[in-house]
CSV table of C-alpha atoms and ligand atoms in Angstrom, one decimal:
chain,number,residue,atom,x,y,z
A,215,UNK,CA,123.5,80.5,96.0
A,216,UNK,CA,123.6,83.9,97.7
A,217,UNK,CA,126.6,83.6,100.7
A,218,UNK,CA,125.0,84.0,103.9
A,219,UNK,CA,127.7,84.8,105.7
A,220,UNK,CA,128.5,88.7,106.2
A,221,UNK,CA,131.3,89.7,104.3
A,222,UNK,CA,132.0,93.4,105.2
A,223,UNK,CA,130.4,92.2,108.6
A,224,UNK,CA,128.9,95.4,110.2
A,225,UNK,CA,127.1,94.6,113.3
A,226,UNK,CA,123.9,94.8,114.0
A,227,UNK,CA,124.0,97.7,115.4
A,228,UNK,CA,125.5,99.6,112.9
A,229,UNK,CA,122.2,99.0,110.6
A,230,UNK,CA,119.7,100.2,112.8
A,231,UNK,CA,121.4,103.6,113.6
A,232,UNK,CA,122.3,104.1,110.0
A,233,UNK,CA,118.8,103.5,109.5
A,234,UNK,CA,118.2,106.1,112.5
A,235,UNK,CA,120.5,108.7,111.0
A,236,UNK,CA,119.0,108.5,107.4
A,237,UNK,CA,115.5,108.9,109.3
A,238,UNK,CA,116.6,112.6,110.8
A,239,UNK,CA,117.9,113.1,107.0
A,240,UNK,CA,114.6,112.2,105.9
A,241,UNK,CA,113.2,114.6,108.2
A,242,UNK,CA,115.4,117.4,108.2
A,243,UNK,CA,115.3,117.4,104.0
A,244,UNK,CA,111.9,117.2,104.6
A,245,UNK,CA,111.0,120.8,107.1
A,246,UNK,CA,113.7,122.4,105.1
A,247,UNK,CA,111.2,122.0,101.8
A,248,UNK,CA,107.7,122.2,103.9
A,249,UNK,CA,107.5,118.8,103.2
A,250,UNK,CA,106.0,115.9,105.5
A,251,UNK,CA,108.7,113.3,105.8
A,252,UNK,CA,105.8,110.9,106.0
A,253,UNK,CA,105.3,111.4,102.4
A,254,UNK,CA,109.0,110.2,101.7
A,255,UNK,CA,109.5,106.3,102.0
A,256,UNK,CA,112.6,105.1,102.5
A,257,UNK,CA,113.6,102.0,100.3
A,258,UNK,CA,116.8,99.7,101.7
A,259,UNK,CA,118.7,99.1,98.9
A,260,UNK,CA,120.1,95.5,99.8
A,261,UNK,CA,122.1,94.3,96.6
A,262,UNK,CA,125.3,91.9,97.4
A,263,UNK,CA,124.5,92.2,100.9
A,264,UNK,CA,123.1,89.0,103.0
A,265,UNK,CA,119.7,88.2,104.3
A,266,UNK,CA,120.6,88.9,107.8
A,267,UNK,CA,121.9,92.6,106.9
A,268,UNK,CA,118.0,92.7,105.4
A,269,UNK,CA,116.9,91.2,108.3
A,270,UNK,CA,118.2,93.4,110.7
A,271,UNK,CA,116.8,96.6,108.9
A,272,UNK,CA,113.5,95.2,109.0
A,273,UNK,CA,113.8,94.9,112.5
A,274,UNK,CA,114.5,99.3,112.6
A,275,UNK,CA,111.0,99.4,110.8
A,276,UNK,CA,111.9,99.0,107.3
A,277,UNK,CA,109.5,97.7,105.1
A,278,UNK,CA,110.5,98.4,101.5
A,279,UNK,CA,113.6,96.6,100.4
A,280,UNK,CA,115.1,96.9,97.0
A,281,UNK,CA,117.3,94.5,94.6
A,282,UNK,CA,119.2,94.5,91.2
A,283,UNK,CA,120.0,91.1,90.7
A,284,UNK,CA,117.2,88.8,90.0
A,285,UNK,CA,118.7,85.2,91.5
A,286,UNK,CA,120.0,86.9,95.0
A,287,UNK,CA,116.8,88.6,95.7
A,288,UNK,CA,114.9,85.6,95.1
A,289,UNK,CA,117.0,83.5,97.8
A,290,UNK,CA,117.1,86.5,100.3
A,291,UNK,CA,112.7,86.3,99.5
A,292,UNK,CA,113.0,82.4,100.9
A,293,UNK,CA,114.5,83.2,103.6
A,294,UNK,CA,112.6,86.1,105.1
A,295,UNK,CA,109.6,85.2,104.2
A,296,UNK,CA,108.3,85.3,107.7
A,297,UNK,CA,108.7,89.0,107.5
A,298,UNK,CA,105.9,91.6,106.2
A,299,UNK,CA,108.2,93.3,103.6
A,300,UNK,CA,107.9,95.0,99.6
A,301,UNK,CA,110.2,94.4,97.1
A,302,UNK,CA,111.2,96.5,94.6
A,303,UNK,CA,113.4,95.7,91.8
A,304,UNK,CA,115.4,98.5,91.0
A,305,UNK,CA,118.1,96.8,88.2
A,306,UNK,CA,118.4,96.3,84.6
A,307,UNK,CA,115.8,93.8,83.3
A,308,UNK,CA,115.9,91.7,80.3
A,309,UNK,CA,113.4,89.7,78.5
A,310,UNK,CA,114.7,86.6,80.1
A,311,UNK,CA,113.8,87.7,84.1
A,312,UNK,CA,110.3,89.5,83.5
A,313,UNK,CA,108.4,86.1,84.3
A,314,UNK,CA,110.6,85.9,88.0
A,315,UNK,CA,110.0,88.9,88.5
A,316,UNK,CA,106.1,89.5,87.9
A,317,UNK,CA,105.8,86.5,90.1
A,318,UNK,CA,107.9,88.0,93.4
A,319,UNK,CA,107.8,91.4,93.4
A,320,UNK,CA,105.9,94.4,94.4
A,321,UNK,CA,107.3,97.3,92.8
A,322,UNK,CA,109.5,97.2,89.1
A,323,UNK,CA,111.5,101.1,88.9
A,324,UNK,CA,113.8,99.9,86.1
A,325,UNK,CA,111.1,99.1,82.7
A,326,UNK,CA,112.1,101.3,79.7
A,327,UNK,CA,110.7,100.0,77.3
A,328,UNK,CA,107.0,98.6,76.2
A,329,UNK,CA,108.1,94.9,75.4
A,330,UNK,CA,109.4,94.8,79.0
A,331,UNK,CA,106.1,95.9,80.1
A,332,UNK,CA,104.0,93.9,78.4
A,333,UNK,CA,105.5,90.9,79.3
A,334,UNK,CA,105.3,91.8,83.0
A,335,UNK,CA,101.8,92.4,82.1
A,336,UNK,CA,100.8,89.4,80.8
A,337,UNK,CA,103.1,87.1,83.2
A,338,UNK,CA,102.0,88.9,86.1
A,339,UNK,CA,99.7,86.1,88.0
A,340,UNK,CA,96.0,87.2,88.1
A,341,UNK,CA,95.7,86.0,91.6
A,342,UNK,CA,98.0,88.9,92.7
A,343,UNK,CA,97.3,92.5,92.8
A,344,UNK,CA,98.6,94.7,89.5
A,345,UNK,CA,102.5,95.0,89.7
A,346,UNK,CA,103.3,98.2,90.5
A,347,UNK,CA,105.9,100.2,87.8
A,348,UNK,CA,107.7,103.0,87.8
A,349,UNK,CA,109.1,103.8,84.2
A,350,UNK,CA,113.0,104.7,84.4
A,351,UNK,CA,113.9,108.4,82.6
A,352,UNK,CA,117.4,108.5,81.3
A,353,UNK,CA,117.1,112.3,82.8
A,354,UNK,CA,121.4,113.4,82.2
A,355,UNK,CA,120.3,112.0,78.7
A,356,UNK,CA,123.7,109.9,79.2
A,357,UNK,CA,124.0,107.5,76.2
A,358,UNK,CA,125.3,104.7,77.6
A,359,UNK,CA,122.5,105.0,80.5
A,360,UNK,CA,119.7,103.1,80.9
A,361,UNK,CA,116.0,104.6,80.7
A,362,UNK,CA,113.7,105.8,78.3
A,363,UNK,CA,114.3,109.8,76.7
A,364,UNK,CA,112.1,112.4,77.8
A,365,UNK,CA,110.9,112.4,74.1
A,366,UNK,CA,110.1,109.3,74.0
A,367,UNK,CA,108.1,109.3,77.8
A,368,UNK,CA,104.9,110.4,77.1
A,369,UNK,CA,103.8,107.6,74.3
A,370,UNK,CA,105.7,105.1,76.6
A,371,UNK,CA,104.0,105.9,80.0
A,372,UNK,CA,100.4,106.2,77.4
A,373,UNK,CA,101.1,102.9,76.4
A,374,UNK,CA,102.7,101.1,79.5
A,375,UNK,CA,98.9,103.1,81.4
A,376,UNK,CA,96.8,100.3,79.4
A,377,UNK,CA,98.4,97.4,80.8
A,378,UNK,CA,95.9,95.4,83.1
A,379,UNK,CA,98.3,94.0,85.1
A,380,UNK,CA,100.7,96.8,85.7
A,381,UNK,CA,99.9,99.7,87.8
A,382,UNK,CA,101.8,102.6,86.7
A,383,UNK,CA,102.8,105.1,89.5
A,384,UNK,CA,105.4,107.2,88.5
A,385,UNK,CA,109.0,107.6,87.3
A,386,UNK,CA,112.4,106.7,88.7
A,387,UNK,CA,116.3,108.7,87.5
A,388,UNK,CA,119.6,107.9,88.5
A,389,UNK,CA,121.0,111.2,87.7
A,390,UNK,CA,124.7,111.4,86.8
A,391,UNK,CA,127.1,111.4,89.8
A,392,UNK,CA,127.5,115.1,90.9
A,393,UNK,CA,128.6,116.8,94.3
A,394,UNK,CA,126.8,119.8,93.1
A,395,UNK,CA,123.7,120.1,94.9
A,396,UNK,CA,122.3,122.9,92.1
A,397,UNK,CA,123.2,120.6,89.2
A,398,UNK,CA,121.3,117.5,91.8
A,399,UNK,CA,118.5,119.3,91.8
A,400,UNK,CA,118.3,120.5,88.5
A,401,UNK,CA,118.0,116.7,87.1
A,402,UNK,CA,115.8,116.2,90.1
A,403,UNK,CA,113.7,118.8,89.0
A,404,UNK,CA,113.5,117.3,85.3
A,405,UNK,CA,112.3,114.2,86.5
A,406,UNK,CA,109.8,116.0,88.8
A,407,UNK,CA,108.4,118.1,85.7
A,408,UNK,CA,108.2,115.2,83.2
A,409,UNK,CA,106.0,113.6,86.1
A,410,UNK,CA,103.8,116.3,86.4
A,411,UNK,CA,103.3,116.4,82.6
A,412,UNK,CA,102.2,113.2,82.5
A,413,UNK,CA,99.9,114.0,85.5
A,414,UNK,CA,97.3,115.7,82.9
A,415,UNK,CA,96.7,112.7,80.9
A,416,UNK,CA,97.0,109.6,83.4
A,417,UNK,CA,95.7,108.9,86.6
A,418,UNK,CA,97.6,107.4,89.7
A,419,UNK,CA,100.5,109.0,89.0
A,420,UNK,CA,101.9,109.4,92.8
A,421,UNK,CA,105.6,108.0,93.1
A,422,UNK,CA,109.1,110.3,92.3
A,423,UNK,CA,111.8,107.4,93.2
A,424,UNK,CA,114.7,109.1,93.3
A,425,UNK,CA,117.8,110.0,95.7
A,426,UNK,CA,120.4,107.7,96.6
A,427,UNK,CA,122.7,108.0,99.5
A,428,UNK,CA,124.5,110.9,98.6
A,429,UNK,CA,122.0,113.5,97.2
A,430,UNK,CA,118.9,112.7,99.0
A,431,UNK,CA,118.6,115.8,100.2
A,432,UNK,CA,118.1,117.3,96.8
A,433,UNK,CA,115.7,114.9,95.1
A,434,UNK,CA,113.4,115.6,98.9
A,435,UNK,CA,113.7,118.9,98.3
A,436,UNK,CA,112.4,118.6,94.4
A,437,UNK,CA,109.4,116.1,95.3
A,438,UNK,CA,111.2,112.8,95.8
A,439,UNK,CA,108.6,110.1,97.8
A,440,UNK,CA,110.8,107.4,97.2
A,441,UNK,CA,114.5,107.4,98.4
A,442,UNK,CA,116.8,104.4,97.4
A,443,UNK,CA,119.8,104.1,99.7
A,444,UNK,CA,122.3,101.5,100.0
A,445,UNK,CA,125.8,102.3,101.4
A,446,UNK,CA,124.6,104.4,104.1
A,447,UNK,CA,122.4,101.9,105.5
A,448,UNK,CA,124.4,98.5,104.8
A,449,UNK,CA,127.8,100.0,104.2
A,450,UNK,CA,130.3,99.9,101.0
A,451,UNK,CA,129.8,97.3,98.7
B,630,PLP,C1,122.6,100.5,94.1
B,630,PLP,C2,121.5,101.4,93.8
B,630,PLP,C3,121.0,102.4,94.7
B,630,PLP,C4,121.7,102.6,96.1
B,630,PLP,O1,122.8,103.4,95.9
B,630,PLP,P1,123.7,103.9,97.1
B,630,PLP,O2,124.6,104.9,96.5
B,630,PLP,O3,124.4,102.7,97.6
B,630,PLP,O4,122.8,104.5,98.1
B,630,PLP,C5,119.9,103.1,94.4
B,630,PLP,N1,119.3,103.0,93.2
B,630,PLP,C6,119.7,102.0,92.3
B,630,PLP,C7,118.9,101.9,91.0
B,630,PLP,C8,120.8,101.3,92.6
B,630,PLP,O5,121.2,100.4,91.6
């Protein structure tokens, strides 16, 4: 069972004017690029943090909450289920957590492969609407990183397209770690052009999820509509 209790306890308080601050990043990222900041949701990243913290976002307008690890998620679910929110998982999945997770959530940003797919497919409850997938792009081409190559993308995302009950929106990159706001946006950029390749062949294609807490600004400024921040809304984990 998840522990309820705050560990790093930051106060209420603290959430909803992180949340605040990332907001007027949002928006300032967003004039700097011509961009509408409407067009850039902002997803809480709530891994090892307690349903309270989540909670208390939801309360600064947050709808979109995202998660990594399968069992936590689905206790923090239980007990906010009184609240209007989206989940998105974000983390590594295996075979073993496809059913779970076609069953609870709203959004997948992590699938990389077409085995992973299908099963969300096929264990995706018809009563529900189509799961909605982003297909993760190993864009630093990193070999111990998750995601699918940019070779392989295009017969993947062809493929993953067909699935009845999967609703393929776009892609999602955790770029390597880098201060460099040129070499950010370069990787940003990849991702952004690989979408847009795609966008010839296969319809729907809306959703860039990418930007994390400390290069935000650069994946707004190359088309990001999905941010993913943790630490600066619910502090160090
Ligand atoms: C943890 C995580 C984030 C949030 O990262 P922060 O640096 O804490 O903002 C975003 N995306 C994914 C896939 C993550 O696992």
């Amino acid at each position: 069972m998840l522990a309820t209790a705050p560990t790093r306890a930051m106060t209420d308080l603290a959430v909803a004017k992180n949340i605040a601050k990332l907001e007027k990043r949002i928006r300032i990222a967003s004039q700097n690029c011509g961009r509408d900041a409407r067009q850039v949701t902002l997803l809480a990243v709530a891994k090892t943090k307690p349903a309270a913290a989540v909670r208390e976002a939801a309360a600064a307008g947050v709808i979109d909450i995202g998660e990594n690890y399968l069992q936590e998620s689905l206790d923090k679910m239980a007990e906010l289920s009184d609240l209007p929110l989206r989940w998105h998982f974000i983390g590594p999945l295996q075979s073993n957590k496809t059913r779970a997770v076609a069953e609870h959530f709203d959004w997948v940003h992590s699938v990389d492969r077409l085995k992973i797919a299908r099963r969300l497919s096929e264990q995706r409850p018809q009563e529900l609407p189509p799961l909605n997938l982003c297909l993760q792009v190993n864009i630093s081409n990193e070999e111990s990183k998750a995601g699918v190559g940019l070779d392989e993308l295009p017969a993947l995302a062809a493929e993953v397209a067909r699935l009845p009950q999967l609703r393929l929106r776009g892609l999602m990159a955790i770029p390597a770690p880098s201060d460099d706001p040129a070499e950010q946006r370069a990787a940003f950029a990849a991702l952004r052009h690989a979408l847009e390749g795609l966008q010839a062949s296969i319809d729907g294609l809306d959703t860039l999820s990418m930007g994390m807490s400390r290069d935000l600004e650069a994946a707004i400024a190359e088309g990001a509509t999905m941010v993913r921040v943790g630490t600066d809304i619910f502090g160090p984990r």
